[in-house]
Short mmCIF file of C-alpha atoms and ligand atoms in Angstrom, two decimals:
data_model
loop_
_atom_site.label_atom_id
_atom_site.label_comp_id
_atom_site.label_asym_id
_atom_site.label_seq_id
_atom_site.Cartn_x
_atom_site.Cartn_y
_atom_site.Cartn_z
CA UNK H 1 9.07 2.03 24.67
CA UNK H 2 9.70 4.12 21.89
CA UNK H 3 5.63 4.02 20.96
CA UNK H 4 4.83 4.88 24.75
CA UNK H 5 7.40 7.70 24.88
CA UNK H 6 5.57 9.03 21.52
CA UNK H 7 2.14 8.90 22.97
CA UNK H 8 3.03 10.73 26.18
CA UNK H 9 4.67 13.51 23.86
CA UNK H 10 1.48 13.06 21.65
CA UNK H 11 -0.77 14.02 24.17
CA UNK H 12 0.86 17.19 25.39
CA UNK H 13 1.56 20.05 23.86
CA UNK H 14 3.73 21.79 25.93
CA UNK H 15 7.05 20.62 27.20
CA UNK H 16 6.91 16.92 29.44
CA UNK H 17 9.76 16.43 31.10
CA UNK H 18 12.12 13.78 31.24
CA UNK H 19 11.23 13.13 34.91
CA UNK H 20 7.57 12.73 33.74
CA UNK H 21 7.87 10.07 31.18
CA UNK H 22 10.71 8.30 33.41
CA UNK H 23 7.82 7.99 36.45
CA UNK H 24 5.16 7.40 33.81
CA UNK H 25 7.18 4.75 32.24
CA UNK H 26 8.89 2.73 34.78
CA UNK H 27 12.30 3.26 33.08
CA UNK H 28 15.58 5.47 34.18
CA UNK H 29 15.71 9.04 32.66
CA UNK H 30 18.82 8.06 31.03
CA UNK H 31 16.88 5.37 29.38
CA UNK H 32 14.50 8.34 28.29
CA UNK H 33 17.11 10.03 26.68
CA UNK H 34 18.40 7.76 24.77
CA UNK H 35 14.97 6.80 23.06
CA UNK H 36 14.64 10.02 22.40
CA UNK H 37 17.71 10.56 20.57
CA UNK H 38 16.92 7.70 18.18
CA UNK H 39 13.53 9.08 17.38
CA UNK H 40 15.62 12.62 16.96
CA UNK H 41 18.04 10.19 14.54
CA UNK H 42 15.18 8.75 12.62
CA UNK H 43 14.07 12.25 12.13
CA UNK H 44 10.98 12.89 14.89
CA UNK H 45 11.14 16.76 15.68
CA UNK H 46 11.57 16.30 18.87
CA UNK H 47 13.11 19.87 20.70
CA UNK H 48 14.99 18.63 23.80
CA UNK H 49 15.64 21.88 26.80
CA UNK H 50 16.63 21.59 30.08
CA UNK H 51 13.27 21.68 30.82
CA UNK H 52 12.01 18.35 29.04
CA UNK H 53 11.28 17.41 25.56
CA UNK H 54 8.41 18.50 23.22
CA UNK H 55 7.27 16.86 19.90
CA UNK H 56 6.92 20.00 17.52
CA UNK H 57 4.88 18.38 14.87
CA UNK H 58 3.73 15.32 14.01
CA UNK H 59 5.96 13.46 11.75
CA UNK H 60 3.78 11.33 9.14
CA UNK H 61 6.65 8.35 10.05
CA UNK H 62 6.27 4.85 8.91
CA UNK H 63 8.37 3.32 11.57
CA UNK H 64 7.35 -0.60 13.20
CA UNK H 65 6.54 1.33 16.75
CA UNK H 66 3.89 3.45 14.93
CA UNK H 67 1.77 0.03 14.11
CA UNK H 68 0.50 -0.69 17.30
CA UNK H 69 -0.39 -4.45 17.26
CA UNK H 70 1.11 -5.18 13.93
CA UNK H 71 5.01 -3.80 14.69
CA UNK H 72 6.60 -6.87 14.46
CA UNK H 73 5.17 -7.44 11.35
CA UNK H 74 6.54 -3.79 10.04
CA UNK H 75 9.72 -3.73 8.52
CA UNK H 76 10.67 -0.03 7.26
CA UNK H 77 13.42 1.35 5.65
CA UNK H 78 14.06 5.17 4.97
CA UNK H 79 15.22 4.37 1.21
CA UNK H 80 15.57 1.29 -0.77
CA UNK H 81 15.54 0.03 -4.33
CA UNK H 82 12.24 -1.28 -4.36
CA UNK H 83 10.08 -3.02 -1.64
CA UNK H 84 9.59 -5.58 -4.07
CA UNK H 85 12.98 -6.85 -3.62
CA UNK H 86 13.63 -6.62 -0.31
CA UNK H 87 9.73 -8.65 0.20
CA UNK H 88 11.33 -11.44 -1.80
CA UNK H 89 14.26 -11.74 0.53
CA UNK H 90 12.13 -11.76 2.96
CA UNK H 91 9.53 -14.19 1.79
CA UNK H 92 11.67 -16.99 0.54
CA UNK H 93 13.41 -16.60 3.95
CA UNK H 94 9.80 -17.49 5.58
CA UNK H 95 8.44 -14.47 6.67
CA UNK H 96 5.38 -14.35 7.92
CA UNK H 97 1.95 -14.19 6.72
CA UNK H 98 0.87 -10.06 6.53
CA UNK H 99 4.52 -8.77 6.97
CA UNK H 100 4.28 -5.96 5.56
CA UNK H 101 7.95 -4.01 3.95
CA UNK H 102 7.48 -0.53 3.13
CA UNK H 103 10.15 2.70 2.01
CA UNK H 104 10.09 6.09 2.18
CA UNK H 105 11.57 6.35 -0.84
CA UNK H 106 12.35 3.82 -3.73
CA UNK H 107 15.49 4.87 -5.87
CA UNK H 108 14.09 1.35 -8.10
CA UNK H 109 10.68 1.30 -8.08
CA UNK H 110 9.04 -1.12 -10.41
CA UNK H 111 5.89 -0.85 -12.01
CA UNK H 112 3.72 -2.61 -14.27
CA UNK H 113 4.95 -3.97 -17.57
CA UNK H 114 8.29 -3.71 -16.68
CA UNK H 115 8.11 0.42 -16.22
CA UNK H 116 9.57 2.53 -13.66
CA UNK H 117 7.48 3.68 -10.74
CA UNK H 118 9.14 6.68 -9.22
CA UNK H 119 8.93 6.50 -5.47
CA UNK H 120 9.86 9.96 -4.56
CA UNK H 121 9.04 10.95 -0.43
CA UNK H 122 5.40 11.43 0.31
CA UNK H 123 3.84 8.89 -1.49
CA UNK H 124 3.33 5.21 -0.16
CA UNK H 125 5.20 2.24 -1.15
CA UNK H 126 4.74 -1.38 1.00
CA UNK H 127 4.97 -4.85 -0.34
CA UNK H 128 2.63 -7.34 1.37
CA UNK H 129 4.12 -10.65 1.96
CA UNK H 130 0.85 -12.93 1.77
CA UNK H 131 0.45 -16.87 2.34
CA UNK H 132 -3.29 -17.30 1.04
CA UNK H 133 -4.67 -20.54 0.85
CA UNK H 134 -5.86 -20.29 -3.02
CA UNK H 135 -4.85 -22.09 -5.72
CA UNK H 136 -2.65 -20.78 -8.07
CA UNK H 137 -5.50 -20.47 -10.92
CA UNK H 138 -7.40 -17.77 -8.69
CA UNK H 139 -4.43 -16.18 -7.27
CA UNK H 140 -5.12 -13.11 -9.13
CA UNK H 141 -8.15 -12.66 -7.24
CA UNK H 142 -5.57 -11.21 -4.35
CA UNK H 143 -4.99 -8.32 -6.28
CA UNK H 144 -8.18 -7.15 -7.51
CA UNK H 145 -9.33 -7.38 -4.09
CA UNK H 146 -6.36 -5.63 -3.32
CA UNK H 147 -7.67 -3.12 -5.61
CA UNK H 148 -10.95 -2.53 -3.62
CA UNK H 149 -9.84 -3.15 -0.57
CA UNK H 150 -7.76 0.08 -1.03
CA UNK H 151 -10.70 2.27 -2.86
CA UNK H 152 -12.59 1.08 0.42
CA UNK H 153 -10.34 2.59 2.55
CA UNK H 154 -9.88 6.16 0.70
CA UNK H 155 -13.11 6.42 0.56
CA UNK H 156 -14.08 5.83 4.42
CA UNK H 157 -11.11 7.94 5.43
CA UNK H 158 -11.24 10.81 2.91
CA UNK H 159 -14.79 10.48 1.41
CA UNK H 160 -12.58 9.86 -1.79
CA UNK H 161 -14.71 8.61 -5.10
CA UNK H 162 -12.44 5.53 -6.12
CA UNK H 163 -13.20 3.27 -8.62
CA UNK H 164 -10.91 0.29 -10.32
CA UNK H 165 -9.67 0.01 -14.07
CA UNK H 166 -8.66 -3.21 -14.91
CA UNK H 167 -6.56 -4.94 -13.86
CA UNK H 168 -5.61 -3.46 -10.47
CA UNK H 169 -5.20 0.27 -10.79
CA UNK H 170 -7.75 2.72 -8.48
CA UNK H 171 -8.76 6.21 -10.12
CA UNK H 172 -10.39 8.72 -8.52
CA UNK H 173 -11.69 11.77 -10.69
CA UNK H 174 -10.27 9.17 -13.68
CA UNK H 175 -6.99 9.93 -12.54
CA UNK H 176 -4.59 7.12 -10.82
CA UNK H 177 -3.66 7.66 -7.56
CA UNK H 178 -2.39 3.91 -6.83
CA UNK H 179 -0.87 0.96 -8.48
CA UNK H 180 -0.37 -2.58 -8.13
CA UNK H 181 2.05 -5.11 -8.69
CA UNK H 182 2.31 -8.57 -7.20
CA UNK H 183 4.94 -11.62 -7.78
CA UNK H 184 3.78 -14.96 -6.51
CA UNK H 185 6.10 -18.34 -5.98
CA UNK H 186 4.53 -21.76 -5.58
CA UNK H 187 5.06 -25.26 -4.55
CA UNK H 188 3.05 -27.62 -6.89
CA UNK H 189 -0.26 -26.21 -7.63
CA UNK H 190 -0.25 -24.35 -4.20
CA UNK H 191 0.53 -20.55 -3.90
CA UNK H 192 3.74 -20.38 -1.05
CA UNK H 193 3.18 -16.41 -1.15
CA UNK H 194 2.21 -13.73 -2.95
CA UNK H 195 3.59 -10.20 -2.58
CA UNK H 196 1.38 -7.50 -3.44
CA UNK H 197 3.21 -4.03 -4.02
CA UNK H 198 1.21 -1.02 -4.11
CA UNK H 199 2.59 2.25 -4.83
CA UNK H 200 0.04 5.06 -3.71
CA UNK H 201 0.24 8.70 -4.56
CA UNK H 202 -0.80 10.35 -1.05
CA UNK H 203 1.50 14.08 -0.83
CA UNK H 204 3.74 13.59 -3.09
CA UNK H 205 3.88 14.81 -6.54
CA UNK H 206 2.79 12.02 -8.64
CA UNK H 207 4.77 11.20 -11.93
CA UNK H 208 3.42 8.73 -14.15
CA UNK H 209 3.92 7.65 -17.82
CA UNK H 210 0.22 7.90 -18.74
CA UNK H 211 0.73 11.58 -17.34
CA UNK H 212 -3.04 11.24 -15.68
CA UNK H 213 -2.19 10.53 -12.28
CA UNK H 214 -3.14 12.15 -9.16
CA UNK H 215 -2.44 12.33 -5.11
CA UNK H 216 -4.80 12.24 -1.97
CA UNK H 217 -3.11 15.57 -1.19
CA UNK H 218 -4.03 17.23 -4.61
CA UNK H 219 -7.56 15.96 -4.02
CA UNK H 220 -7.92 17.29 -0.63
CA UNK H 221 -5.36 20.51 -0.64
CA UNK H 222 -3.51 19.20 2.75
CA UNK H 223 -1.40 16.52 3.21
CA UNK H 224 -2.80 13.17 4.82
CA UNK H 225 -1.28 10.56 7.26
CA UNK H 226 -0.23 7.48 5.30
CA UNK H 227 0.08 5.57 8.43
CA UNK H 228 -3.31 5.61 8.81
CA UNK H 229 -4.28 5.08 5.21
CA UNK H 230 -2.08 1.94 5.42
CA UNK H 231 -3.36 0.48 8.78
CA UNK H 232 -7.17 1.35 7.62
CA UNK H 233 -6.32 -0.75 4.44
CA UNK H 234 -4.69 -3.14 6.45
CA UNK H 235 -7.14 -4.54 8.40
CA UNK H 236 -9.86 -3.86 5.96
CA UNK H 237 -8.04 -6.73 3.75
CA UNK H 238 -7.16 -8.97 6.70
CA UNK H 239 -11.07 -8.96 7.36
CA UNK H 240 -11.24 -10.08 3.88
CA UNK H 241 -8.75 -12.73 4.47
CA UNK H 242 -10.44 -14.11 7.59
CA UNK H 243 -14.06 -14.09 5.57
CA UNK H 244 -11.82 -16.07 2.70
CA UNK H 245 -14.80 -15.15 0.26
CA UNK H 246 -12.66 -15.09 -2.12
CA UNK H 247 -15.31 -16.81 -4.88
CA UNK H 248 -17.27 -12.67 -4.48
CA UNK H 249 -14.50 -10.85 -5.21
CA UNK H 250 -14.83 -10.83 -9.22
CA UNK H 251 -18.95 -9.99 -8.91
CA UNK H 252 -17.64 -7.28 -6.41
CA UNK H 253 -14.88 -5.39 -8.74
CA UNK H 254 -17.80 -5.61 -11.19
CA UNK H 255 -19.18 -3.22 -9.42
CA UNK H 256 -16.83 -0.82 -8.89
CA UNK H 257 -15.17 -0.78 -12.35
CA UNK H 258 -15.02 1.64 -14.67
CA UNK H 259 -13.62 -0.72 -17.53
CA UNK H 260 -16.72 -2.60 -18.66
CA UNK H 261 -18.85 -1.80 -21.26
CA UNK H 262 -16.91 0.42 -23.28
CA UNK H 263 -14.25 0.78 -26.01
CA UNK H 264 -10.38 -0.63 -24.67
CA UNK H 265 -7.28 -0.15 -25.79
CA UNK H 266 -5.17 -3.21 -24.58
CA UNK H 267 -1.42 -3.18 -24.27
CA UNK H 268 0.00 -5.99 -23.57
CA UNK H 269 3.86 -7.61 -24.16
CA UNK H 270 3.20 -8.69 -27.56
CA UNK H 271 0.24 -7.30 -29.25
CA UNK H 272 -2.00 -4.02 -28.81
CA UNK H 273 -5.67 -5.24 -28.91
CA UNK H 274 -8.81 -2.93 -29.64
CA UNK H 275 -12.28 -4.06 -29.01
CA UNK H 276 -14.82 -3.48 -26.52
CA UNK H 277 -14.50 -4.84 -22.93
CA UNK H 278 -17.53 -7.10 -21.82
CA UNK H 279 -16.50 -8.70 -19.18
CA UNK H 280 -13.78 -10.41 -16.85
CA UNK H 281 -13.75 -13.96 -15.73
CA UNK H 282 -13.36 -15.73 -12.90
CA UNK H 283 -9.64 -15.93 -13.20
CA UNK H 284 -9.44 -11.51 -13.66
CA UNK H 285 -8.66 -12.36 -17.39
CA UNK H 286 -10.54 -9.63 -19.35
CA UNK H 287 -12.63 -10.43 -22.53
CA UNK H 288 -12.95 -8.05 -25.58
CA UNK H 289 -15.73 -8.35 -28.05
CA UNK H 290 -13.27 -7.38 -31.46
CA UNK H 291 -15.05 -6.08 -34.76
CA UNK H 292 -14.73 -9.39 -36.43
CA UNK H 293 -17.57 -10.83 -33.69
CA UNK H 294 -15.05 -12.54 -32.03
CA UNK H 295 -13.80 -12.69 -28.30
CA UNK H 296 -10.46 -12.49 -27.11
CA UNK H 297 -9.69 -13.32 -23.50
CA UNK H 298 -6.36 -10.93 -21.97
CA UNK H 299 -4.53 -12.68 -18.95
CA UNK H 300 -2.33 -9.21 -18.67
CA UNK H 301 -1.76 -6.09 -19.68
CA UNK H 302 -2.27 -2.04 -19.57
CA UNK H 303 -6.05 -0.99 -20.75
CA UNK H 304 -6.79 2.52 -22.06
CA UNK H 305 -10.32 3.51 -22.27
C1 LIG B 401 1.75 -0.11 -11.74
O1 LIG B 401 2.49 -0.09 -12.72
O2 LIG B 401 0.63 0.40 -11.77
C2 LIG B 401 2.16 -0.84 -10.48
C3 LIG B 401 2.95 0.06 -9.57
C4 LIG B 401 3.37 -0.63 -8.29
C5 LIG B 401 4.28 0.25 -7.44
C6 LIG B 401 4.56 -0.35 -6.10
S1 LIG B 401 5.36 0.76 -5.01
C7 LIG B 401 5.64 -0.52 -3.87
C8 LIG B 401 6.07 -1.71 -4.70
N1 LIG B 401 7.47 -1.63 -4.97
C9 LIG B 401 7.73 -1.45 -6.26
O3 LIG B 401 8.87 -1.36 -6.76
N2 LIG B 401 6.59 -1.44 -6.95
C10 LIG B 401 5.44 -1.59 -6.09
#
């Protein structure tokens, strides 16, 4: 009801008034009202006269009734400690395939490496609960298509340049405007799910340890709507997932990498390794050629170029 009621508001203007969307929608006026006063709760500017109600702007809100077709897969929470946890909960209770947890805020948020990722309002912050049918060795595939699957989507809605530096992050301009982090459980050698958390700097202020970060905002000078970043990325990955070519995704980040071929920097837990980066397997691991001749293959880490 509450995406109906919405749509009717979205559509006009003016003032529509409760007798309207009562006839319109089949339901008492009462029943009207009282929709509208949890969208007013939730924080929809909704101005309510005796003449009718009138939605002054459009709030960029991330709420299950704004996913048409996916909302029961939506979960959304104004402010949390990080959608990572709250995924977890979720997944090891059985969620589904493609539920999707996201927060306005994160007062938590994790990043990479065991840093912080600060979540303030504006930006966009969903865990993807995901039940592929990989084997564990490959798993990491998920992410970098992740990865592309999101540069795909900036760049058909905002004609945004993005490229990936290993392992997951997207840059436009060489600046980060979203990161990755997934945790994966399995049974045997089988994956039971992997949630992939992406943080995305869209109008908020981005903060970010390697201080080169940016936001879709900055790039454009207006604010976007992240509800339809995330649904454009959404379905461009469950394509992906129906197509289950998961054996092109390597040969495809190729592509659209800006970390091969050159001098890296690699941070991982234990070691900082220098060399140059030639390529990445099958498996995401990246290989350095070091100044002795030989290789070294990296399973994880941070890589400055
Ligand atoms: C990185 O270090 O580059 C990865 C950042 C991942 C941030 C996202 S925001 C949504 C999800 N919840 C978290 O706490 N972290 C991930």
């Amino acid at each position: 009801m509450k995406d109906q009621i919405l749509r009717l508001l979205r559509e006009d203007e003016t003032v529509v008034s409760g007798e309207m969307l009562s006839n319109e929608l089949g339901v008492s006026r009462v029943s009207i009202w009282k929709h509208i006063r949890k969208l007013q709760d939730v924080g929809y500017p909704i101005e309510s006269t005796a003449k009718g109600y009138r939605l002054l702007r459009d709030a960029d809100a991330l709420h299950p009734w704004e996913f048409a077709g996916r909302s029961e897969k939506i979960h959304f929470f104004p402010e949390i400690s990080s959608t990572m946890d709250v995924a977890l909960d979720f997944a090891r209770g059985g969620a589904d395939h493609f539920t999707v947890v996201i927060a306005d805020r994160q007062n938590k948020g994790r990043g990479r490496l065991k840093r912080q990722w600060f979540s303030d309002t504006g930006g966009l912050y969903f865990t993807l609960i995901l039940r592929p049918v990989i084997s564990s060795a490959y798993s990491g595939r998920i992410n970098f298509a992740a990865a592309l699957d999101m540069c795909r989507a900036l760049e058909e809605l905002f004609s945004l340049d993005a490229v990936v530096k290993w392992p997951n992050d997207v840059l436009v301009n060489g600046k980060k405007i979203c990161g990755i982090l997934s945790q994966m459980e399995c049974e045997d050698e089988a994956v039971a799910f992997i949630n992939v958390g992406m943080g995305l700097n869209v109008n908020n202020n981005p903060v970010n340890e390697e201080s080169r970060a940016t936001s879709v905002s900055e790039l454009l000078g207006k604010n976007v709507s992240r509800k339809e970043l995330l649904c454009r990325f959404l379905d461009i990955f469950q394509e992906r997932f129906k197509s289950a070519q998961w054996d092109r995704v390597m040969d495809e980040w190729k592509k659209r990498t800006i970390s091969l071929n050159r001098k890296a920097r690699v941070v991982t837990v234990k070691e900082i390794v220098e060399g140059k980066a030639v390529d990445v397997d099958e498996s995401g691991a990246l290989i350095l050629a070091l100044a002795d001749g030989s290789r070294k293959r990296i399973l994880y880490g941070d890589c400055f170029h």
